[in-house]
Each structure stands twice: as structure tokens, then as C-alpha cells.
Short mmCIF file of C-alpha atoms in Angstrom, two decimals:
data_model
loop_
_atom_site.label_atom_id
_atom_site.label_comp_id
_atom_site.label_asym_id
_atom_site.label_seq_id
_atom_site.Cartn_x
_atom_site.Cartn_y
_atom_site.Cartn_z
CA MET A 1 26.16 17.68 -19.00
CA LYS A 2 28.56 16.92 -21.39
CA TRP A 3 29.05 20.51 -22.34
CA LEU A 4 29.49 21.47 -18.74
CA VAL A 5 32.22 18.65 -18.40
CA VAL A 6 34.12 20.18 -21.31
CA LEU A 7 34.05 23.56 -20.12
CA ALA A 8 35.17 22.70 -16.76
CA ALA A 9 38.08 20.84 -18.36
CA LEU A 10 39.07 23.82 -20.68
CA VAL A 11 38.63 26.25 -17.54
CA ALA A 12 41.02 23.94 -15.54
CA PHE A 13 43.34 23.86 -18.33
CA ALA A 14 43.35 27.34 -18.71
CA GLU A 15 44.02 27.83 -15.07
CA CYS A 16 46.97 25.63 -15.26
CA LEU A 17 48.51 28.01 -18.08
CA HIS A 18 50.43 30.58 -16.46
CA LYS A 19 52.18 33.55 -18.59
CA MET A 20 54.50 35.65 -16.76
CA PRO A 21 56.25 39.00 -18.03
CA LEU A 22 59.86 38.85 -17.53
CA ILE A 23 61.66 42.05 -16.81
CA LYS A 24 64.87 42.64 -18.80
CA GLY A 25 67.48 44.10 -15.76
CA LYS A 26 71.20 45.05 -16.69
CA SER A 27 73.92 42.30 -16.33
CA ALA A 28 76.69 42.98 -13.41
CA ARG A 29 79.03 43.72 -16.58
CA GLN A 30 77.01 46.99 -17.52
CA THR A 31 76.29 48.00 -14.29
CA LEU A 32 80.07 47.93 -12.85
CA LYS A 33 81.05 49.59 -16.51
CA GLU A 34 78.34 52.41 -15.36
CA LYS A 35 80.06 52.74 -12.03
CA GLY A 36 83.36 52.94 -13.67
CA LEU A 37 84.90 49.42 -12.02
CA TRP A 38 84.67 47.16 -14.66
CA GLU A 39 88.29 47.59 -15.59
CA GLU A 40 89.43 47.05 -11.87
CA TYR A 41 87.08 44.41 -11.59
CA ARG A 42 87.70 42.07 -14.43
CA LYS A 43 91.56 42.77 -13.87
CA ASN A 44 90.99 40.79 -10.47
CA HIS A 45 88.31 38.41 -11.74
CA PRO A 46 89.50 36.75 -15.06
CA TYR A 47 86.46 36.11 -17.49
CA ASN A 48 84.69 32.50 -17.41
CA PRO A 49 81.01 32.50 -18.03
CA THR A 50 81.28 28.40 -18.06
CA ALA A 51 82.10 28.36 -14.50
CA LYS A 52 78.95 27.56 -13.04
CA PHE A 53 78.51 24.73 -15.39
CA TYR A 54 81.21 22.50 -13.70
CA ASN A 55 81.47 21.75 -10.09
CA SER A 56 84.92 20.45 -9.33
CA GLY A 57 84.67 21.47 -5.28
CA THR A 58 87.45 24.13 -6.07
CA GLU A 59 86.61 27.74 -6.17
CA SER A 60 88.59 29.70 -8.59
CA MET A 61 88.42 33.59 -8.84
CA THR A 62 86.95 34.14 -12.34
CA ASN A 63 84.12 36.27 -13.28
CA ASP A 64 80.75 35.52 -13.92
CA ALA A 65 79.65 39.10 -14.95
CA ASP A 66 77.61 37.90 -17.77
CA VAL A 67 76.24 34.71 -16.76
CA SER A 68 74.03 36.66 -14.12
CA PRO A 69 70.40 36.62 -14.73
CA ASP A 70 69.47 39.36 -17.36
CA TYR A 71 65.81 38.34 -16.74
CA CYS A 72 63.68 38.49 -13.91
CA ILE A 73 60.86 36.92 -12.62
CA LYS A 74 58.77 38.35 -9.79
CA LEU A 75 59.14 35.97 -6.82
CA GLN A 76 56.58 36.59 -3.75
CA ASN A 77 57.62 35.64 -0.50
CA LEU A 78 61.14 34.37 -1.56
CA LYS A 79 63.68 36.95 -1.68
CA MET A 80 67.64 36.49 -1.00
CA HIS A 81 68.31 37.01 2.77
CA SER A 82 71.83 38.61 1.90
CA SER A 83 74.13 41.09 3.61
CA ALA A 84 74.14 42.97 0.31
CA GLU A 85 72.12 45.62 1.30
CA ASN A 86 71.08 46.75 -2.14
CA HIS A 87 68.69 43.86 -2.16
CA ASN A 88 65.33 42.90 -1.08
CA GLN A 89 65.72 40.61 1.73
CA PHE A 90 63.34 37.86 3.25
CA ASN A 91 62.81 37.67 7.11
CA PRO A 92 61.74 34.06 8.12
CA SER A 93 60.42 35.27 11.19
CA GLN A 94 57.46 37.36 9.71
CA SER A 95 56.09 33.87 8.00
CA SER A 96 53.88 31.49 9.52
CA THR A 97 54.54 29.03 7.17
CA PHE A 98 58.18 28.84 7.01
CA GLN A 99 60.22 25.58 8.24
CA TRP A 100 64.38 25.68 8.72
CA GLY A 101 65.85 22.73 6.88
CA ASP A 102 68.63 20.86 8.59
CA GLU A 103 71.41 21.48 5.86
CA SER A 104 73.56 24.25 5.14
CA LEU A 105 74.02 25.30 1.42
CA SER A 106 77.25 26.16 -0.48
CA ILE A 107 76.85 27.04 -4.24
CA GLN A 108 80.35 27.39 -6.13
CA TYR A 109 80.33 30.28 -8.77
CA GLY A 110 83.47 31.65 -10.84
CA THR A 111 83.78 34.62 -8.52
CA GLY A 112 83.42 33.04 -5.19
CA SER A 113 80.20 31.35 -3.50
CA MET A 114 77.57 31.63 -2.09
CA THR A 115 76.52 29.93 1.42
CA GLY A 116 73.61 29.95 3.59
CA LEU A 117 70.94 27.23 4.86
CA LEU A 118 67.88 25.78 3.60
CA GLY A 119 64.30 26.24 4.51
CA SER A 120 61.15 25.66 3.07
CA ASP A 121 57.92 27.70 2.74
CA THR A 122 55.04 28.48 0.33
CA VAL A 123 56.74 30.09 -2.59
CA GLN A 124 54.99 32.27 -5.12
CA VAL A 125 56.15 32.53 -8.68
CA GLY A 126 54.22 35.05 -9.96
CA GLY A 127 50.56 33.87 -9.41
CA ILE A 128 51.83 30.02 -8.76
CA SER A 129 51.55 29.04 -5.18
CA VAL A 130 54.11 26.22 -4.49
CA ALA A 131 53.64 24.40 -1.42
CA LYS A 132 56.59 23.40 1.13
CA GLN A 133 59.13 24.26 -1.52
CA VAL A 134 62.68 24.04 -0.33
CA PHE A 135 64.82 26.87 -0.95
CA GLY A 136 68.48 28.52 0.21
CA LEU A 137 68.70 31.59 2.22
CA SER A 138 71.77 33.32 1.52
CA GLU A 139 74.12 34.35 4.22
CA SER A 140 77.00 35.40 2.02
CA GLU A 141 77.53 35.84 -1.66
CA ALA A 142 79.63 36.07 -4.65
CA SER A 143 80.96 39.61 -5.20
CA PHE A 144 79.11 40.05 -8.49
CA MET A 145 75.73 39.33 -7.06
CA THR A 146 75.72 42.63 -5.33
CA TYR A 147 75.81 44.44 -8.77
CA MET A 148 72.78 42.35 -9.95
CA GLN A 149 69.36 43.93 -10.38
CA ALA A 150 67.79 40.24 -9.14
CA ASP A 151 67.29 39.56 -5.76
CA GLY A 152 67.79 35.58 -6.21
CA ILE A 153 68.11 32.89 -8.79
CA LEU A 154 65.37 30.64 -9.84
CA GLY A 155 66.73 27.58 -10.90
CA LEU A 156 65.06 25.60 -13.78
CA ALA A 157 67.28 22.71 -14.76
CA PHE A 158 67.20 19.04 -13.40
CA GLN A 159 67.13 17.86 -10.07
CA SER A 160 70.08 15.72 -10.38
CA ILE A 161 72.24 18.65 -10.05
CA ALA A 162 70.69 20.60 -7.65
CA SER A 163 72.25 21.42 -4.40
CA ASP A 164 71.60 18.95 -1.71
CA ASN A 165 69.14 17.18 -3.89
CA VAL A 166 66.70 19.72 -3.56
CA VAL A 167 63.40 19.40 -5.54
CA PRO A 168 63.51 22.24 -7.98
CA VAL A 169 60.71 24.46 -8.12
CA PHE A 170 59.12 23.30 -11.40
CA ASN A 171 59.44 19.69 -10.26
CA ASN A 172 56.68 20.83 -7.65
CA MET A 173 54.62 22.85 -9.89
CA ILE A 174 54.10 19.25 -12.11
CA THR A 175 53.71 16.86 -9.10
CA GLN A 176 51.36 19.40 -7.31
CA GLY A 177 48.98 19.75 -10.39
CA LEU A 178 49.78 23.42 -10.88
CA VAL A 179 50.85 23.24 -14.60
CA SER A 180 48.67 21.56 -17.44
CA GLU A 181 51.70 20.55 -19.13
CA PRO A 182 55.30 19.52 -17.89
CA ILE A 183 56.91 22.10 -19.81
CA PHE A 184 57.67 25.90 -19.89
CA SER A 185 58.53 28.17 -22.54
CA VAL A 186 60.76 31.41 -22.85
CA TYR A 187 60.21 34.46 -25.25
CA LEU A 188 63.18 37.04 -25.17
CA SER A 189 61.72 40.39 -26.98
CA GLY A 190 64.91 41.36 -28.88
CA ASN A 191 66.89 44.47 -26.89
CA SER A 192 63.52 45.71 -25.36
CA ALA A 193 62.87 46.13 -21.54
CA GLN A 194 59.28 44.97 -22.06
CA GLY A 195 57.41 42.39 -23.69
CA SER A 196 59.48 39.12 -22.44
CA GLU A 197 57.24 36.23 -21.13
CA VAL A 198 57.90 32.78 -19.59
CA VAL A 199 55.17 30.44 -19.90
CA PHE A 200 54.75 27.70 -17.19
CA GLY A 201 52.52 24.82 -18.28
CA GLY A 202 52.23 25.27 -22.18
CA THR A 203 53.35 28.02 -25.00
CA ASP A 204 52.41 31.10 -26.32
CA SER A 205 51.70 30.80 -29.97
CA THR A 206 51.80 34.62 -30.62
CA HIS A 207 55.30 34.82 -29.57
CA TYR A 208 56.53 32.05 -32.45
CA THR A 209 56.29 31.30 -36.07
CA GLY A 210 56.28 28.27 -37.93
CA THR A 211 56.67 25.02 -36.37
CA ILE A 212 58.38 23.57 -33.11
CA THR A 213 61.73 21.44 -33.70
CA TRP A 214 62.15 19.22 -30.84
CA ILE A 215 65.84 18.09 -29.91
CA PRO A 216 66.76 15.36 -27.62
CA LEU A 217 68.52 16.49 -24.53
CA SER A 218 72.07 14.45 -24.38
CA SER A 219 72.34 15.02 -20.71
CA ALA A 220 69.34 15.81 -18.26
CA THR A 221 71.30 17.88 -15.99
CA TYR A 222 71.41 21.60 -17.65
CA TRP A 223 69.54 21.87 -20.71
CA GLN A 224 71.96 20.14 -22.57
CA ILE A 225 71.94 18.82 -26.37
CA ASN A 226 74.13 18.03 -29.42
CA MET A 227 75.45 20.56 -31.70
CA ASP A 228 77.06 19.41 -34.85
CA SER A 229 78.76 22.54 -36.08
CA VAL A 230 78.74 26.41 -36.11
CA THR A 231 79.24 27.62 -40.21
CA ILE A 232 79.24 30.56 -42.03
CA ASN A 233 78.50 30.59 -45.67
CA GLY A 234 78.46 26.80 -45.31
CA GLN A 235 81.59 27.00 -43.91
CA THR A 236 82.63 25.17 -40.31
CA VAL A 237 84.17 27.75 -38.50
CA ALA A 238 83.62 26.23 -34.85
CA CYS A 239 82.54 23.08 -33.39
CA SER A 240 84.15 21.11 -36.14
CA GLY A 241 82.92 17.32 -35.54
CA GLY A 242 80.56 18.04 -32.72
CA CYS A 243 80.32 19.53 -29.40
CA GLN A 244 77.82 19.89 -26.46
CA ALA A 245 75.86 22.95 -26.17
CA ILE A 246 73.73 24.06 -23.22
CA ILE A 247 70.58 26.18 -23.81
CA ASP A 248 70.44 28.83 -20.91
CA THR A 249 68.48 31.91 -20.18
CA GLY A 250 70.69 32.97 -17.33
CA THR A 251 73.91 33.67 -19.99
CA SER A 252 73.50 36.92 -21.97
CA LEU A 253 76.20 35.79 -24.61
CA ILE A 254 76.62 32.69 -26.83
CA VAL A 255 79.84 31.12 -25.18
CA GLY A 256 82.14 28.61 -26.63
CA PRO A 257 85.71 27.56 -25.97
CA THR A 258 88.23 30.46 -26.52
CA THR A 259 90.17 28.96 -29.85
CA ASP A 260 86.56 28.57 -31.29
CA ILE A 261 85.28 31.88 -30.59
CA ASN A 262 88.15 33.82 -31.58
CA ASN A 263 87.78 31.98 -34.86
CA LEU A 264 84.02 33.00 -35.41
CA ASN A 265 85.02 36.61 -34.09
CA SER A 266 87.57 36.23 -37.10
CA TRP A 267 85.30 35.47 -39.49
CA VAL A 268 82.65 37.98 -38.68
CA GLY A 269 85.43 40.68 -38.88
CA ALA A 270 85.76 41.50 -35.30
CA SER A 271 88.69 42.48 -33.60
CA THR A 272 89.48 40.70 -29.95
CA ASP A 273 91.41 42.79 -27.29
CA GLN A 274 93.22 40.92 -24.34
CA SER A 275 90.61 40.61 -22.52
CA GLY A 276 88.63 38.91 -25.05
CA ASP A 277 86.32 41.67 -25.98
CA ALA A 278 85.29 41.64 -29.90
CA THR A 279 84.43 44.82 -31.35
CA VAL A 280 83.21 45.69 -35.02
CA ASN A 281 82.70 48.77 -37.01
CA CYS A 282 78.91 49.60 -36.04
CA GLN A 283 78.45 50.77 -39.67
CA ASN A 284 79.82 47.04 -41.01
CA ILE A 285 76.38 45.18 -39.52
CA PRO A 286 74.33 45.08 -42.54
CA SER A 287 77.13 43.64 -44.61
CA MET A 288 78.42 40.84 -41.86
CA PRO A 289 77.48 37.43 -42.18
CA ASP A 290 74.82 34.82 -40.64
CA VAL A 291 75.88 32.37 -38.38
CA THR A 292 74.51 28.74 -38.22
CA PHE A 293 74.12 26.78 -35.54
CA THR A 294 73.44 23.09 -36.41
CA LEU A 295 71.51 21.14 -33.61
CA ASN A 296 70.91 17.79 -34.06
CA GLY A 297 70.95 18.25 -37.95
CA ASN A 298 68.66 21.12 -37.54
CA ALA A 299 69.97 24.57 -38.94
CA PHE A 300 69.32 27.84 -36.58
CA THR A 301 70.53 31.08 -38.26
CA VAL A 302 71.70 34.01 -36.02
CA PRO A 303 72.05 37.53 -38.07
CA ALA A 304 74.47 40.18 -37.23
CA SER A 305 71.71 42.07 -36.14
CA ALA A 306 71.17 39.92 -33.53
CA TYR A 307 74.66 39.05 -32.51
CA VAL A 308 76.26 42.51 -32.55
CA SER A 309 74.92 44.82 -29.44
CA GLN A 310 75.01 48.68 -29.84
CA SER A 311 75.99 50.82 -26.81
CA SER A 312 77.53 54.38 -26.60
CA SER A 313 80.75 53.17 -26.23
CA GLY A 314 80.59 51.26 -29.79
CA CYS A 315 79.50 47.80 -31.22
CA MET A 316 80.75 44.58 -29.63
CA THR A 317 79.67 40.90 -30.73
CA GLY A 318 77.72 38.45 -28.37
CA PHE A 319 80.45 35.58 -28.50
CA GLY A 320 82.33 35.29 -25.49
CA GLN A 321 85.44 33.28 -24.27
CA GLY A 322 84.57 30.18 -22.43
CA GLY A 323 88.00 28.71 -21.68
CA THR A 324 89.39 25.52 -22.59
CA MET A 325 86.37 23.61 -21.93
CA GLN A 326 84.69 22.18 -24.72
CA LEU A 327 81.49 23.58 -24.20
CA TRP A 328 79.11 26.05 -25.47
CA ILE A 329 76.53 27.97 -24.01
CA LEU A 330 73.80 29.43 -26.54
CA GLY A 331 72.36 32.16 -23.89
CA ASP A 332 70.17 35.25 -24.66
CA VAL A 333 71.58 36.17 -27.78
CA PHE A 334 70.35 32.70 -29.37
CA ILE A 335 66.97 32.68 -27.49
CA ARG A 336 65.87 36.24 -28.50
CA GLU A 337 66.10 34.68 -32.08
CA TYR A 338 64.46 31.41 -31.28
CA TYR A 339 61.54 30.64 -28.85
CA ALA A 340 62.47 28.14 -26.38
CA VAL A 341 60.49 25.00 -25.06
CA PHE A 342 61.70 23.02 -22.16
CA ASN A 343 60.16 19.45 -21.94
CA ALA A 344 60.79 18.15 -18.35
CA GLN A 345 59.08 14.95 -18.84
CA SER A 346 60.49 14.16 -22.70
CA GLN A 347 63.65 15.66 -21.85
CA ASN A 348 63.77 17.77 -25.06
CA ILE A 349 64.10 21.30 -26.19
CA GLY A 350 61.51 22.95 -28.47
CA LEU A 351 62.75 25.86 -30.75
CA ALA A 352 60.64 28.09 -33.36
CA LYS A 353 61.73 31.13 -34.99
CA SER A 354 60.67 34.27 -32.31
CA ALA A 355 57.86 36.19 -33.78
#
């Protein structure tokens, strides 16, 4: 009987660990470039990848082209209801469990806003069915969303910053007993379109080496932590005296204050144009220096092979200007190097070298 109990417990644990493949899509920047629209777009919408992290109540016309999600989870029963005909849409009348809410929704982005209404339904994230999940049904969107491959955005930050104080989907996974632990983890497989994964309820040890280093959050809003410095060969080149950083899978680049980013790009040998794009000679990548980000006393090094992207048009660094805000975003360029674990209960982030 004892063995049966243990076996049942192990089966229950396995059922609460959900591994889901992620599909790498193109950013809005890439799509706009392919269509020959990028130069005109960025003239009309100045680049501002940190815009989504500041809710000032104003709507500035800036550019979120690299902030749009590059990785997508398959969401069943929940798709953006949109005037954009190139996206899948959700029809509430076809769901017997859907219920309209009594509040409208407005989210400000750098390039405009998303407006719509709140509703609730059983939302399936991969194979997880989350009952009575409140979500936003979009009626109008920021222009850059037209060029996104994703049909919607799945927020995994904290309820404290959720629009209309909506309970995030991961919180409901925890309270409904759908995950074995209050953590989710993300593996991004280099520049490949396949192999990336998110795990709800645990980690996948095949995707990292060594031990996980845990870093406490400095703010339980976004996944925000203290960053001590950014160094090259032991020399501080940015974030002198410390700064704040957000680990964010929804940002393609590593983004920081414009002055710091310009200095960092100069140190690695990049040339920055008027629009903030930093290019390098592709042949120089093997000799370019590593960049070390020290987080809460722990050093995390990113080599040039990771922070430089190569395309048919040349090579660019993955360091983007974020304006005057003293905030860093450690996006996909960083997360591809370090397996990321997000603990909602302990409010800390775990990082380990990606396998």
C-alpha cells in the first residue's frame, strides 16, 4: 500500500510538470525589413524598447519593433480578436463557457495602445486548462502588432502591474493546483527556430549545466533584479555604481540607457548609426571581447558569438538603446546564454548556463 501511495504521488507530480515547445518567430523589425517598410516605420516611430515598462498614462509615438514577442506558446481557445485580418481571431459566441466582464481594457505601448474588453473562459496554454481565466479581447491594436507573428500576448509578470488587477494565468495555474511548484522556466535554443521550451511547474535539467544561481527580486512587478555592473576585461563600461535590470523573454535584445549602450558598443568595436543600430565587421566576431553582467554579486558572461547577430545584410550587436531611463532589459540575447527560472512564490530568479 505504501508503494502504491508513493507511485501515485510521483504520477501526480509528473502530471503537474508541463513542458511546452516554443516557436521562434520574426520580430516586427524583421518583418518590416523584409517588406521594405522598416526605414519609413522607424522615422515615424522613434525606437523606445523600454516604453512598455513605464506606465505614465501618456501615449508617446515610439517604436516597439524589437519588444514584440519572438517566442510563441500555442494558446488554445484564446486568440486575439482583432481588426488585423492577418491574425487568428477568437469568437466568443462559439464558446459555451465564455462570459463577458464589465470592464474595458486599455494598454499603452510605445507605438500606440491596445483597447478592448475583458472576458473570461477556460484558457488552454498548451495542455493546461485554466478555468475562469480573465483575459483581454482586443478591438484595436498598436500598429506594430500587425507585423507580429503571434496572435496575442501571454503575460507572466506579477498581478501588481496587471491591467485592471486581473489575476495572471500563472497565478491561476498555482491556485487551481495545475502545477507542482510555483515556478516556470525558459530555455531558448540559440538562433534556431526549434528546440526552445517553457516548463510550467518545474525545470528541465537537460537544458542547463552546473547549478542554478538564485537572485532575489528588487521589485515584484516585472521580474526585476539588482545589477551591479557591466564589465569588459574587468573594466566597468556601463551600470557604474549599480542599476536595475529586468529579465524579459519578450524583448529580443539587451537594452540599456542610451549613453551606457553607446559606450558598450564602442568598447566591443561597433559603429552606431543615427538610428541606434550598432554594426560590426562579421570577420571580427572571433576576436571581440566577452561582456560580463554582474547580478547581485554573481557574474554572467556573454560572448560575442551570442551578442552579435548575423544576417544577409551584415552583423549587428544585440545591444539596443533604451533612452534616458536608467533601466536595463536582459532579453533573449541574454536568456539564450542562461536558462532562466522564475519563482513566483519566493520572488527570485534562477540562472544557469544553458546546455
